[in-house]
Structures are given as C-alpha cells and as structure tokens.
PDB file of C-alpha atoms in Angstrom:
ATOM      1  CA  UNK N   1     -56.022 -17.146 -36.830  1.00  0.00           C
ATOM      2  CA  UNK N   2     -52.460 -16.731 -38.417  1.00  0.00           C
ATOM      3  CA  UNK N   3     -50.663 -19.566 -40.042  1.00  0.00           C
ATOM      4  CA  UNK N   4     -47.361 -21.006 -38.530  1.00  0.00           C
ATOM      5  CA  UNK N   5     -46.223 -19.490 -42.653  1.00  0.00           C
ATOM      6  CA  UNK N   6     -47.305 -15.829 -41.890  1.00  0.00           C
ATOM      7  CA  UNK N   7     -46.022 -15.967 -38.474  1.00  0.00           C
ATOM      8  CA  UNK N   8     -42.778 -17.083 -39.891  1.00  0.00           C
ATOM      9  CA  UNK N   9     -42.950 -14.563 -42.413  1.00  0.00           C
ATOM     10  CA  UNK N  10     -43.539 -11.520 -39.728  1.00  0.00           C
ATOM     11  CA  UNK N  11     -40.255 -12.979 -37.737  1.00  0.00           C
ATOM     12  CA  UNK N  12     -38.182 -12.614 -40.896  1.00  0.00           C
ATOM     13  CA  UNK N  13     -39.489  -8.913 -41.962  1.00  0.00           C
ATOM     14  CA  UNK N  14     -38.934  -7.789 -37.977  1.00  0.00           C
ATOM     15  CA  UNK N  15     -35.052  -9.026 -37.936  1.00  0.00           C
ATOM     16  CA  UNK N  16     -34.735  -7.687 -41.253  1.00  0.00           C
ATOM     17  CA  UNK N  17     -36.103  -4.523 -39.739  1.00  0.00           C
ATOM     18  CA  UNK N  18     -33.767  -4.942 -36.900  1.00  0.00           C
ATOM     19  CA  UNK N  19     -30.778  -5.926 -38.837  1.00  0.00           C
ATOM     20  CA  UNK N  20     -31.318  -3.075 -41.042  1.00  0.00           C
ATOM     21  CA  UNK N  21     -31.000  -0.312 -37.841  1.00  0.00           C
ATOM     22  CA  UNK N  22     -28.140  -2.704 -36.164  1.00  0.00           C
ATOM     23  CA  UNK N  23     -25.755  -4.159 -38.940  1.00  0.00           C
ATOM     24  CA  UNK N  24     -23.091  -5.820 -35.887  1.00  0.00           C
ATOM     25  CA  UNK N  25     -26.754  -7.818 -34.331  1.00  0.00           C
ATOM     26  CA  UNK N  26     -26.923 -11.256 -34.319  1.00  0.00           C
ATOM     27  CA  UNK N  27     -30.419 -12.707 -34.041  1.00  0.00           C
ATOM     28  CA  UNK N  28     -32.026 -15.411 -32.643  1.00  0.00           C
ATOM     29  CA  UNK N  29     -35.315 -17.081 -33.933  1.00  0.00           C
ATOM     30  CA  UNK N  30     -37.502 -18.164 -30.571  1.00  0.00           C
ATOM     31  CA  UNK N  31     -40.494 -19.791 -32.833  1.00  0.00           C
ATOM     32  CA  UNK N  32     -40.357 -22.530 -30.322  1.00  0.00           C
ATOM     33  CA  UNK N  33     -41.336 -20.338 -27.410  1.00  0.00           C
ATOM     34  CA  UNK N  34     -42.732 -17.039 -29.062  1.00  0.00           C
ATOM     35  CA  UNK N  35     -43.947 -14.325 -26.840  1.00  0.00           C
ATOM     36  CA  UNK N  36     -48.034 -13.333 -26.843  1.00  0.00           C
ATOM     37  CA  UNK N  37     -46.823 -10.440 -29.904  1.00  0.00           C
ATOM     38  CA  UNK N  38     -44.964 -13.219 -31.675  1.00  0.00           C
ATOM     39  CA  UNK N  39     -41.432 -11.095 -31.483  1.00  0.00           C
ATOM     40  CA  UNK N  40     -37.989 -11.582 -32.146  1.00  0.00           C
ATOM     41  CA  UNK N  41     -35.765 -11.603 -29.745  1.00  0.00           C
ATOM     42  CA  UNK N  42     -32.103  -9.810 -30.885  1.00  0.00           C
ATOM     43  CA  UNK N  43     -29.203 -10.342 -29.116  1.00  0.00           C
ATOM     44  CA  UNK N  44     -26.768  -7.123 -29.444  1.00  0.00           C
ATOM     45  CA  UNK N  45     -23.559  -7.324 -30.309  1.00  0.00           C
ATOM     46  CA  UNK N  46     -21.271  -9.998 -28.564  1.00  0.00           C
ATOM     47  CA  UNK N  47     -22.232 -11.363 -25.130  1.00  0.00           C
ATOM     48  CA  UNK N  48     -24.898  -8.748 -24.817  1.00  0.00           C
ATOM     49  CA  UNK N  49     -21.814  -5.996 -24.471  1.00  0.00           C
ATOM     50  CA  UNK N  50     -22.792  -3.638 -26.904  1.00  0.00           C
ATOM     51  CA  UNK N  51     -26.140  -2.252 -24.487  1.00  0.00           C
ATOM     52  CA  UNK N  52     -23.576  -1.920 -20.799  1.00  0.00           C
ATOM     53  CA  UNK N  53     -21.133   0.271 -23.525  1.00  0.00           C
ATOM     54  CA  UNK N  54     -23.982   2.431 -24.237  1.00  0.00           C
ATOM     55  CA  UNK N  55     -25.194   2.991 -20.661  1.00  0.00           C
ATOM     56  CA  UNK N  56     -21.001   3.773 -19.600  1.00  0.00           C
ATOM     57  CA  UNK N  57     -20.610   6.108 -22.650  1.00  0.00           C
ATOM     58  CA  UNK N  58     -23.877   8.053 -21.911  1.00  0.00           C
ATOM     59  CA  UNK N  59     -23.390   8.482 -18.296  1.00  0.00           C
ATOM     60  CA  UNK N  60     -19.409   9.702 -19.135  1.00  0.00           C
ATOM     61  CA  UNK N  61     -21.030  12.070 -21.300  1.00  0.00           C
ATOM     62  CA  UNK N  62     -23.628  13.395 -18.885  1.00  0.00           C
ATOM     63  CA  UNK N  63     -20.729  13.903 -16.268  1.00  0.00           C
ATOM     64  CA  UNK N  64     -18.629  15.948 -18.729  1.00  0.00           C
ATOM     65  CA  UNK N  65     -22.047  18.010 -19.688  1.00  0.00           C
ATOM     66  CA  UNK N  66     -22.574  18.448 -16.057  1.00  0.00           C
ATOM     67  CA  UNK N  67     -18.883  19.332 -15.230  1.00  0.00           C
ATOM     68  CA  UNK N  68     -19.197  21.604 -18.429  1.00  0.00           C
ATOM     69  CA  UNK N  69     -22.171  23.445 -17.299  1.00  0.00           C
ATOM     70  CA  UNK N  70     -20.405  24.305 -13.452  1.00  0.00           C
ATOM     71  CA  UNK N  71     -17.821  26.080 -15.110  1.00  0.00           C
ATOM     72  CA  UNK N  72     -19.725  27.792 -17.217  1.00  0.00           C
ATOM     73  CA  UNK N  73     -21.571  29.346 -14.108  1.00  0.00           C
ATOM     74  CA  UNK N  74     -18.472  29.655 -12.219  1.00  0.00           C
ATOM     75  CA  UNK N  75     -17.935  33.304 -12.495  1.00  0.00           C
ATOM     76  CA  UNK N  76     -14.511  35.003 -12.791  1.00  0.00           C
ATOM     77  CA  UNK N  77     -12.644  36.114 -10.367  1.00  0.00           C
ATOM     78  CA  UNK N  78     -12.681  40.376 -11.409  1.00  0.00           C
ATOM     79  CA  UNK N  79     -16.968  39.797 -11.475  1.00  0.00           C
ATOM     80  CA  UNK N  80     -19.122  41.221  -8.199  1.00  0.00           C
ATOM     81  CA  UNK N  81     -20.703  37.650  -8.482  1.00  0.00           C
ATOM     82  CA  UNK N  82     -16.958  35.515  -7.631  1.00  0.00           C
ATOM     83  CA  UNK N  83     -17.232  37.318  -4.097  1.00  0.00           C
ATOM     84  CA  UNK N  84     -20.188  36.991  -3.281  1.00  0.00           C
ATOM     85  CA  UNK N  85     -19.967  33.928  -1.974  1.00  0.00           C
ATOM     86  CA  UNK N  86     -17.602  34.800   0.445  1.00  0.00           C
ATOM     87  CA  UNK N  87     -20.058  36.956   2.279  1.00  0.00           C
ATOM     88  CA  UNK N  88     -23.180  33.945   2.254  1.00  0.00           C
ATOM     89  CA  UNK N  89     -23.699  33.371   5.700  1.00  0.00           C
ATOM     90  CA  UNK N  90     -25.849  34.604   8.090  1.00  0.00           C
ATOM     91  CA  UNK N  91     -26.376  36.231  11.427  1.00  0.00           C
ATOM     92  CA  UNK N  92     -26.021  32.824  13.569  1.00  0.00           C
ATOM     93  CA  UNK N  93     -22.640  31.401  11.830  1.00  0.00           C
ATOM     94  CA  UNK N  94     -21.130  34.966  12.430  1.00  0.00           C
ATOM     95  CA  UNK N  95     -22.367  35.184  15.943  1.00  0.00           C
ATOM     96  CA  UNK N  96     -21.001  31.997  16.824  1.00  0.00           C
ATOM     97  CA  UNK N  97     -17.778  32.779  15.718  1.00  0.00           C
ATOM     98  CA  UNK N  98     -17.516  36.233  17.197  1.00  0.00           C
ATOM     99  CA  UNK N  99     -18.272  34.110  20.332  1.00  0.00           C
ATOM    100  CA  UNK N 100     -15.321  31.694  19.586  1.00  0.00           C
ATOM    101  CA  UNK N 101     -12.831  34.059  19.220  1.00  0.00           C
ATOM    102  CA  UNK N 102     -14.003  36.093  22.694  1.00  0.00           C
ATOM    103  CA  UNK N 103     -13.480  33.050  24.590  1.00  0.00           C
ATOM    104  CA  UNK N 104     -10.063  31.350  23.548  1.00  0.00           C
ATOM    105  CA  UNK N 105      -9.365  27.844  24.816  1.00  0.00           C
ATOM    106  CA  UNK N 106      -6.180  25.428  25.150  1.00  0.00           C
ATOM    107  CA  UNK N 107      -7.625  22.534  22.724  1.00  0.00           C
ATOM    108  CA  UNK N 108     -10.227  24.183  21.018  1.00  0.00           C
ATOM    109  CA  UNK N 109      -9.882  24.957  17.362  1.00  0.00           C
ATOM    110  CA  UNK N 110     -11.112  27.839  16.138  1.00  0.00           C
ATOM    111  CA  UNK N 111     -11.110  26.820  12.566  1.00  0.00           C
ATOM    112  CA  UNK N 112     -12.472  23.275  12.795  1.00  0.00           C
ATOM    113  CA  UNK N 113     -15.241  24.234  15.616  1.00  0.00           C
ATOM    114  CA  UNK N 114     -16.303  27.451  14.149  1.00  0.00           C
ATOM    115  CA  UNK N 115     -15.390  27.837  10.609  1.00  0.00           C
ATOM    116  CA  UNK N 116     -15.766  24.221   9.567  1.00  0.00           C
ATOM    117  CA  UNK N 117     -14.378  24.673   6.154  1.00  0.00           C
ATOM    118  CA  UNK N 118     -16.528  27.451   5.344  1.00  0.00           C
ATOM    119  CA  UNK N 119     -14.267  30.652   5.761  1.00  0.00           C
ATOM    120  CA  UNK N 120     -16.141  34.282   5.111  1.00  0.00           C
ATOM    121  CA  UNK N 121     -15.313  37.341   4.708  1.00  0.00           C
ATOM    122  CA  UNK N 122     -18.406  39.438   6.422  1.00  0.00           C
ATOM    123  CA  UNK N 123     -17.410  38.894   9.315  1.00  0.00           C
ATOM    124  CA  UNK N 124     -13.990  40.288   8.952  1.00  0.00           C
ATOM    125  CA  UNK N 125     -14.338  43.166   7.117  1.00  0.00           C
ATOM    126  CA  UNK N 126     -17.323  44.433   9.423  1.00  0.00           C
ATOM    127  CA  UNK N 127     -15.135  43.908  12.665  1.00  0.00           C
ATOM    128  CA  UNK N 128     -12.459  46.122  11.083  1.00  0.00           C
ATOM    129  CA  UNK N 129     -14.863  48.548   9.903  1.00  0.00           C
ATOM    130  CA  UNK N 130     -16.364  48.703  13.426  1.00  0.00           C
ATOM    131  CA  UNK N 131     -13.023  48.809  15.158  1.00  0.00           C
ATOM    132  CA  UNK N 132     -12.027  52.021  12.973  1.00  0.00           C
ATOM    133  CA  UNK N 133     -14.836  53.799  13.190  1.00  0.00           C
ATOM    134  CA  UNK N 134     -14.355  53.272  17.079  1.00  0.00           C
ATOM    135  CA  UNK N 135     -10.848  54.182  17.061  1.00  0.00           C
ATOM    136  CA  UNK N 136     -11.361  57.132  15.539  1.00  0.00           C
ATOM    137  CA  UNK N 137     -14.156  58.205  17.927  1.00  0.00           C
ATOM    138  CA  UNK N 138     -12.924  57.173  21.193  1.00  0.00           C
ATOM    139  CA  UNK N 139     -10.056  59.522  19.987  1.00  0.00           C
ATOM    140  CA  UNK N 140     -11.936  62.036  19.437  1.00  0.00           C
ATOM    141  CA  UNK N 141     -13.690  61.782  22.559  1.00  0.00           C
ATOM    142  CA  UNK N 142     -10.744  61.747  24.600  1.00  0.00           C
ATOM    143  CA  UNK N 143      -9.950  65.299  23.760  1.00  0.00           C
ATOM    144  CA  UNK N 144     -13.251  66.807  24.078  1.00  0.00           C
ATOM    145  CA  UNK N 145     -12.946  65.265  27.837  1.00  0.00           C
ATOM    146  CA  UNK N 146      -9.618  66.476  27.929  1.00  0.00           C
ATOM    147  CA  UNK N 147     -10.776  70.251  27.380  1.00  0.00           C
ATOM    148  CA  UNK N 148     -13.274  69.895  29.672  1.00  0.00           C
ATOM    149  CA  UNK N 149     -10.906  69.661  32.207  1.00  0.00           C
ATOM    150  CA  UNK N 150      -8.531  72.144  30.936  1.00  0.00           C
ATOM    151  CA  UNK N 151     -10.097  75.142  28.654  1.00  0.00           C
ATOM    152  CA  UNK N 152      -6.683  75.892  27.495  1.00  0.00           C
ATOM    153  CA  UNK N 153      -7.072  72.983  25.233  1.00  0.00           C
ATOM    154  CA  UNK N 154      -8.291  73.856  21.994  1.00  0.00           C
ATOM    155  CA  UNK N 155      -9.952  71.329  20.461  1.00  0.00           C
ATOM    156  CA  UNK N 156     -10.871  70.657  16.820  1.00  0.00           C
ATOM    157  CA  UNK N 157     -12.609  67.488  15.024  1.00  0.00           C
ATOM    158  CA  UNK N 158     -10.072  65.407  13.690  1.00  0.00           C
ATOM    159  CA  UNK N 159     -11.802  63.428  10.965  1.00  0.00           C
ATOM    160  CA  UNK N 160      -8.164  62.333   9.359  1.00  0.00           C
ATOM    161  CA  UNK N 161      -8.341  59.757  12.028  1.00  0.00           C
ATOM    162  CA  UNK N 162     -11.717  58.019  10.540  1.00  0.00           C
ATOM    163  CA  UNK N 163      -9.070  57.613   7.198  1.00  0.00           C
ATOM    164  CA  UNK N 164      -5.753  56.409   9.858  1.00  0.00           C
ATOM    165  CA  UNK N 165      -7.818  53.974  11.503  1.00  0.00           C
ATOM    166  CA  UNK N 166      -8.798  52.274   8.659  1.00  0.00           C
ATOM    167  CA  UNK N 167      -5.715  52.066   6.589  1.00  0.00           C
ATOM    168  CA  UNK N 168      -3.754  50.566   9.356  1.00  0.00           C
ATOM    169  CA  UNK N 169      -7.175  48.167  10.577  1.00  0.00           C
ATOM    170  CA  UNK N 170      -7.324  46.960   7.031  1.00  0.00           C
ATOM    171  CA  UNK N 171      -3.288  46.736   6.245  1.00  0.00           C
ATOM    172  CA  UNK N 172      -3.066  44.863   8.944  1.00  0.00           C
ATOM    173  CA  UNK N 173      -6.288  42.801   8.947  1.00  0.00           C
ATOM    174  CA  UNK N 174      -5.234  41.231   5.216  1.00  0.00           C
ATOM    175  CA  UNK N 175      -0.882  41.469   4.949  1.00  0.00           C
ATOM    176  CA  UNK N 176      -0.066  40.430   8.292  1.00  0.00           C
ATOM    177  CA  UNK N 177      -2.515  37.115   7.204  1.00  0.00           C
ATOM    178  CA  UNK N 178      -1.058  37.307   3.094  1.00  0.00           C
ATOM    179  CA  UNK N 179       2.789  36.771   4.999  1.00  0.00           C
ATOM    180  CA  UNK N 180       1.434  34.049   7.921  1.00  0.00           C
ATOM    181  CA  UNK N 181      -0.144  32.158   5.121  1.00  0.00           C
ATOM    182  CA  UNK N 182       2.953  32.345   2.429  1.00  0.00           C
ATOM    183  CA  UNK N 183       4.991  31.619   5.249  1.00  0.00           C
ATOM    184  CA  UNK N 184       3.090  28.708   6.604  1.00  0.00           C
ATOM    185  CA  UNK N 185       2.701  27.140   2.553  1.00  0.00           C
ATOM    186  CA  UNK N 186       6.425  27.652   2.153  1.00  0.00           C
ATOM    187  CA  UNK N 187       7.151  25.579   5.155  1.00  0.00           C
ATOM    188  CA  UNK N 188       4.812  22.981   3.809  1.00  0.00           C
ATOM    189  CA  UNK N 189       7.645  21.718   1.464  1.00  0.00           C
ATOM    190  CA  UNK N 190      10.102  21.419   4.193  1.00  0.00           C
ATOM    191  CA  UNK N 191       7.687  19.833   6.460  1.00  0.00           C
ATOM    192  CA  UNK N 192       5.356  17.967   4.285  1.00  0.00           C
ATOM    193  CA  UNK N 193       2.951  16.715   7.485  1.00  0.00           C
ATOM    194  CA  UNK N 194       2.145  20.324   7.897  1.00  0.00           C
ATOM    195  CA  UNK N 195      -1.219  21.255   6.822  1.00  0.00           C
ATOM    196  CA  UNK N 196      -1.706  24.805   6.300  1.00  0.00           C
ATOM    197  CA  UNK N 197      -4.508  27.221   6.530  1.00  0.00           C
ATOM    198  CA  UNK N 198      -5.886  28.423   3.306  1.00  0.00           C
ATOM    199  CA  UNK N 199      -5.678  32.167   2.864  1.00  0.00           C
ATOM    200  CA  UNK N 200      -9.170  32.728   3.559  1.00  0.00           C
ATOM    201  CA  UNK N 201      -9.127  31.237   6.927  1.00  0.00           C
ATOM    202  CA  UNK N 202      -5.990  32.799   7.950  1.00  0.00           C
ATOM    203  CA  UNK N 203      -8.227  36.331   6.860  1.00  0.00           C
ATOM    204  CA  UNK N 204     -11.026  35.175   9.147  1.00  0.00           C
ATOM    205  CA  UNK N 205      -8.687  33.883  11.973  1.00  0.00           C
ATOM    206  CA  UNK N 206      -7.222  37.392  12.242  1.00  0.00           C
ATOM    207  CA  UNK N 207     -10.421  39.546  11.354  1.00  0.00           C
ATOM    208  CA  UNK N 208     -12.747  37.451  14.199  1.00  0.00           C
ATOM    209  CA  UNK N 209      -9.449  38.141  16.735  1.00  0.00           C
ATOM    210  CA  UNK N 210      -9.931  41.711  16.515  1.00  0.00           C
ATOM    211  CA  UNK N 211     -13.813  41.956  17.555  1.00  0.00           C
ATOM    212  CA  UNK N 212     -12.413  41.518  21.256  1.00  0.00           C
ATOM    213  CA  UNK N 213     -10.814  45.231  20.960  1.00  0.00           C
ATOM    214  CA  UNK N 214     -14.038  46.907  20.013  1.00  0.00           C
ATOM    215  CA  UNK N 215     -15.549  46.962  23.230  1.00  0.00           C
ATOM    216  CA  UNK N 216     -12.450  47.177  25.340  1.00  0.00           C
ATOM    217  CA  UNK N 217     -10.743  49.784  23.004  1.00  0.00           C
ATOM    218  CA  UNK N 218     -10.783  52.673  25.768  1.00  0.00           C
ATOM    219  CA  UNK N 219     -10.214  50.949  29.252  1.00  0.00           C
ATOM    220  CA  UNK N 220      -8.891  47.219  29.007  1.00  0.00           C
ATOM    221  CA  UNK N 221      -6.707  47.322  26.105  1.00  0.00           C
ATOM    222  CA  UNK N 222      -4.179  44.708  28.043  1.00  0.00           C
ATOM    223  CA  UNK N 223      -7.118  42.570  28.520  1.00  0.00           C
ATOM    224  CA  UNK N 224      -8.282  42.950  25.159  1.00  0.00           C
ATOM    225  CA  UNK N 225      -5.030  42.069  23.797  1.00  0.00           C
ATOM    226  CA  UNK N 226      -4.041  39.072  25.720  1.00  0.00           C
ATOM    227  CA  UNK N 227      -7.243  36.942  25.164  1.00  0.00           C
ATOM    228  CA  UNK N 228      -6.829  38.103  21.063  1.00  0.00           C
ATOM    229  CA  UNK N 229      -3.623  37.143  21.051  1.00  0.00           C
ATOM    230  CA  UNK N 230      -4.480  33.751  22.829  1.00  0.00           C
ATOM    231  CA  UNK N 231      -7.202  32.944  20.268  1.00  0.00           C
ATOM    232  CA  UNK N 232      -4.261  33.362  17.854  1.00  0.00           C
ATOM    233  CA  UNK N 233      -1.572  31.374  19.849  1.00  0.00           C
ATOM    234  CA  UNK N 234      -4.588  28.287  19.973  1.00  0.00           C
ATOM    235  CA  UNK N 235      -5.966  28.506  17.182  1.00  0.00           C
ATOM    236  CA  UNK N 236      -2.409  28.576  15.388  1.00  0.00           C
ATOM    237  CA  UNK N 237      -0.907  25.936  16.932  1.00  0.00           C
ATOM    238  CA  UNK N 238      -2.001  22.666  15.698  1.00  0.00           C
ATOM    239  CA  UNK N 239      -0.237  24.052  12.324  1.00  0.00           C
ATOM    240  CA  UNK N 240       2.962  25.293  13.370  1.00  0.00           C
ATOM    241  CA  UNK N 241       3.292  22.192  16.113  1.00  0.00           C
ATOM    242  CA  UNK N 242       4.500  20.029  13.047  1.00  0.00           C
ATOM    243  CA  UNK N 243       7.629  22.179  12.088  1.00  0.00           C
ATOM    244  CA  UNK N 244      10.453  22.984  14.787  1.00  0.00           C
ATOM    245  CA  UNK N 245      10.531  23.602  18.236  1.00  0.00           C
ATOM    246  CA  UNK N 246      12.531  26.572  17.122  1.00  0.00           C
ATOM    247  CA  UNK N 247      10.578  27.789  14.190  1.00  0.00           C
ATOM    248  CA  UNK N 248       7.175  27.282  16.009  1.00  0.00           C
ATOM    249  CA  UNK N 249       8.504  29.423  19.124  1.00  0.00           C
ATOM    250  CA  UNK N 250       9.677  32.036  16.823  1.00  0.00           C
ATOM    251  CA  UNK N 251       6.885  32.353  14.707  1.00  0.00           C
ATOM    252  CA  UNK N 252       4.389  32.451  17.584  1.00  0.00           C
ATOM    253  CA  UNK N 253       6.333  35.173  19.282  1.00  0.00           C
ATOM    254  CA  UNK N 254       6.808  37.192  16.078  1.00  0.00           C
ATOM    255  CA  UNK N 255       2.636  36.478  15.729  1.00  0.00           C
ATOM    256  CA  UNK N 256       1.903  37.917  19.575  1.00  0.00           C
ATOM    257  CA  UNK N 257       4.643  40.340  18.767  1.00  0.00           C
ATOM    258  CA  UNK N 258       2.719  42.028  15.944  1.00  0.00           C
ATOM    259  CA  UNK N 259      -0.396  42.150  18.131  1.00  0.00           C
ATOM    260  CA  UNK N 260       1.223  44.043  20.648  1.00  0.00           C
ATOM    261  CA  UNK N 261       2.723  46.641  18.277  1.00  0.00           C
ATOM    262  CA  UNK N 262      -0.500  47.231  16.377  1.00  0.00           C
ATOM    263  CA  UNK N 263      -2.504  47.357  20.581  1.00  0.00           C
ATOM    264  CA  UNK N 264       0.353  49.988  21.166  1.00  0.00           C
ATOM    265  CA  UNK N 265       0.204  51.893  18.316  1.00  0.00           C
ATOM    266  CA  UNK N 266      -3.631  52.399  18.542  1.00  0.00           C
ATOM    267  CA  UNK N 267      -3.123  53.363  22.226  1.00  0.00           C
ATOM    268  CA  UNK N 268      -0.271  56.354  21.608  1.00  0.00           C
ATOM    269  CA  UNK N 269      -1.679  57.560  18.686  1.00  0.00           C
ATOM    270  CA  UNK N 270      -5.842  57.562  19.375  1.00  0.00           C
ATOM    271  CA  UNK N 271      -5.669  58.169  22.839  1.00  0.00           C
ATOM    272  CA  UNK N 272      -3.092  60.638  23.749  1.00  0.00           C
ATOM    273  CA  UNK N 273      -5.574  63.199  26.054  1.00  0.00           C
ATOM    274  CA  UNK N 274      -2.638  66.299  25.049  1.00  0.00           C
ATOM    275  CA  UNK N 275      -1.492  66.868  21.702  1.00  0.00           C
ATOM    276  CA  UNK N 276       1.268  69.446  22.064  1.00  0.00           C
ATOM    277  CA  UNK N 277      -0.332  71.223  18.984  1.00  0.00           C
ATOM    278  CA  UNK N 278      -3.257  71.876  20.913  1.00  0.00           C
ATOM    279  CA  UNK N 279      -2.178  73.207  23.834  1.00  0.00           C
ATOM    280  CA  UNK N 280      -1.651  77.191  24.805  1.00  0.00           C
ATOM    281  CA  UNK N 281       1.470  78.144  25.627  1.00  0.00           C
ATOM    282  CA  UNK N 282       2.283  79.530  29.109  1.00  0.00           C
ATOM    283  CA  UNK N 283       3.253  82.833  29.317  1.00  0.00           C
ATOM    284  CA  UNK N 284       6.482  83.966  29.379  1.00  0.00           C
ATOM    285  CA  UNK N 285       7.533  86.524  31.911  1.00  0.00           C
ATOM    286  CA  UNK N 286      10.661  88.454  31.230  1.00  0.00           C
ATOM    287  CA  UNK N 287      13.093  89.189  33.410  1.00  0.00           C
ATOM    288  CA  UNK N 288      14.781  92.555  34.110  1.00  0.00           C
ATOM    289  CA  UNK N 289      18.807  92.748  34.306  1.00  0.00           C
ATOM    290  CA  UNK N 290      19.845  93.118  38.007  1.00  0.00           C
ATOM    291  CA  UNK N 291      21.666  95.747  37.489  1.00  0.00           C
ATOM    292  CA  UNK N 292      18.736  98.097  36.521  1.00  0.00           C
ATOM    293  CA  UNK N 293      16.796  99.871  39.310  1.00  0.00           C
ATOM    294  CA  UNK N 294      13.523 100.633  39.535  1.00  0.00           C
ATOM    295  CA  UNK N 295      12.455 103.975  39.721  1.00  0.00           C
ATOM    296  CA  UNK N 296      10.418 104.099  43.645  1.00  0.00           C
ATOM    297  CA  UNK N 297       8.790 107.006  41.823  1.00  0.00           C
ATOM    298  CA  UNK N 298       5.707 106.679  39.791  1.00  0.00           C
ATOM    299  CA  UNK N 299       5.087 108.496  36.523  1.00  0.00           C
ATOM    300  CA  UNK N 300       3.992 112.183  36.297  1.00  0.00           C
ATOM    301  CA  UNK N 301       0.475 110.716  34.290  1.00  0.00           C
ATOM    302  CA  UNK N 302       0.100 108.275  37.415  1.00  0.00           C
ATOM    303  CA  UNK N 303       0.703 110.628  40.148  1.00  0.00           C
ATOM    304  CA  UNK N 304      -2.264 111.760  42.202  1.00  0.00           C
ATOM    305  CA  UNK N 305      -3.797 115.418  41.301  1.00  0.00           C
TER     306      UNK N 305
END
C-alpha cells in the first residue's frame, strides 16, 4: 500500500498538472477526505463562475452558428428555390380553401380559418389559369352556337382570346392586390391599431375569390359575382373596421366596384353571340327614280319565237 508521503506527493504533481492547464485556478487539498482515486479537487476561478461562463459563451456561439447556417440556406430571392415555398402545400389545404371562399360568411375569416398564416401561391395562379382558359372557350363556344342558329355568321377560331383572358386574369389577380395592400400599409401609420394583410395573403384572398366564376362563367355571372365579392367584403373587414367609417365605406365600395367592372368586362367582351365583323351584310336593293317607266314590253332576246 501507498504511504500518506507518496500520496501527498501524487496530490502535488496533479494540481501542478492542473495549475499548469488553468493559471486563474485556485486549489484545494481534500487529504482529509480523499476520494477512492486519491484526487484533487480544483475549484475554478472565483465562486465556481468561470465553468456557468463557459456553458453561456458556448451555447451563444452555437445560436449564432445555427442562425449562421439558416441564412446560408435561405436562398435569394431571383433563385427557382426562394418560390418554391410558396407553392408547398397540398391537395387538402387548397381544397379547403377553394371551399372557404365558395361559401362566404358574416364572421368568418377567411384568412385566419383557412390560410392560418400560411399564404400560397398554387392556388391562385391555377384558379386564374383555369378561369382564362375558360373565358376564352366559353367565348368561343358562344359563336359556334351562334352560327348554328344563323349560317350567315361566319365563324373563325379566335385564339387571341386564350392571350386577352390571361393578361387581364393575371393584371388583375396581382395589381388590384399590390394597390389594396400599399393602401392598407399606408393607412397603418395613420391608424396604428390596424393590422394589415401581408402581400401574399392579399394575393391569395383575391386569387381563391375568383374560383367561384369558373363554373358560373356562362349562366350565373350575377351570382358568381355577388358571393366573390362577399368573400371579399368579409374577409376584408376586420382590417379596414379600424380606420374610418368613411374610409372603410369607400374602400369597400371601390373593392366591390372593381369586381363588378372586371364581371362586366368578361361578359361584353367573351360573350357577345354577334360580332359585327362576322356578320353578312344584307343586301341592298336599289331603288329606281319615280320618274322612270318601265318598259310593259319585254326584250326582243326574251320574246317568245
């Protein structure tokens, strides 16, 4: 067995181990109650301080590392990858918001029961896609029925209506939302308990409002247009309700007021069953002066043998 002398002596070469690695430790000899390995018990730094810096200082850093790495994977916003996520969701989630925006209720939210912070843009720019393509068909189809009924109707595919029908869809679908939402963010400063929409939502609010015209583009467009306007008016409310009675009333209308225009415009200009272009003209009989008489003869070529 060891001597109390070598024990002694393998105390003092461990602290000056110890001391060596950690100049700032104090040390504390525990001969008296020595542990089964016969260590030595160091005491770091002041009041044990120096080990709860270490654990702060290495959990900062892993938080900056970690914070770090997320914007390293963020991608920019000119790569493919950036807008992706806009279009993550699946068949369900856009389902159950096509649903919400058929059925418009006083009271219910379209943005905090449907989109729940999670705006997309699938949705949206499939409905408008859809919509054109039907626009420009239904048109179509309304003059081939149209020359059915009258063969002096010449008739001719109009593709430029496929390139119409989108353009105006798509204008509308994203700077009718681009003005709502500057408008809305500018009004924010004025009235600073209004909480606007993010730009994104507004996009979905307005691209989910038009799935109700794709079915009823040909024979309930006043239908169509009153419950996608009302899924506006609701779902618009709760935001503007802050400001004004004034300024909510007016922007409301102005809201309805575009919906109407676009409804009309798509009505006169898809479904007009008689473009004057296409049409034969009658014809034209001409009319003798009175004072010319007609011969009761007939012509020597005409006249019986």
């Amino acid at each position: 067995m060891a001597s109390a002398d070598e024990l002694t002596f393998h105390e003092f070469e461990e602290a000056t181990n110890l001391l060596a690695d950690t100049p700032d430790a104090a040390t504390t000899s525990r001969s008296d109650q020595l542990t089964p390995q016969g260590h030595v018990a160091v005491a770091v730094g002041s009041g044990g301080s120096y080990g709860a810096e270490d654990e702060v200082e290495e959990e900062s850093d892993k938080a900056a590392l970690l914070q770090e790495q997320q914007q390293q994977q963020q991608p920019g916003f000119w790569t493919f990858s950036y807008y992706q996520s806009f279009f993550d969701v699946d068949t369900s989630q856009v389902l159950d918001r096509i649903k919400g925006s058929l059925l418009p209720r006083p009271g219910h939210n379209f943005v905090r029961h449907h989109l729940r912070n999670r705006p997309d843009l699938y949705g949206p720019f499939w409905i408008c896609a859809t919509l054109a393509f039907v626009l420009a068909v239904t048109g179509n189809l309304t003059l081939v029925l149209a020359q059915r009924r009258d063969p002096s109707i010449h008739y001719s595919p109009q593709f430029h209506k496929v390139t119409v029908a989108g353009i105006s869809i798509y204008c509308y679908a994203w700077l009718v939302p681009l003005a709502l939402w500057g408008f809305l963010r500018w009004r924010k400063g004025v009235q600073e308990r209004m909480g606007p929409y993010t730009f994104l939502e507004t996009v979905c609010i307005y691209g989910y409002s038009l799935f109700v015209f794709i079915p009823m583009v040909w024979l309930f467009g006043a239908l169509a247009l009153g419950l996608s306007a009302a899924g506006l008016v609701f779902t618009l409310w709760p935001v503007v309700r802050e400001d004004t009675r004034l300024v909510a009333t007016v922007l409301l209308s102005v809201v309805v007021l575009l919906h109407a225009l676009l409804a009309m415009g798509c009505k006169l200009y898809f479904f007009q069953s008689l473009p004057p272009e296409n049409v034969a003209p009658p014809p034209q009989i001409t009319s003798l002066p009175s004072n010319i008489a007609l011969s009761p003869t007939l012509p020597q070529s005409l006249a019986p043998s």
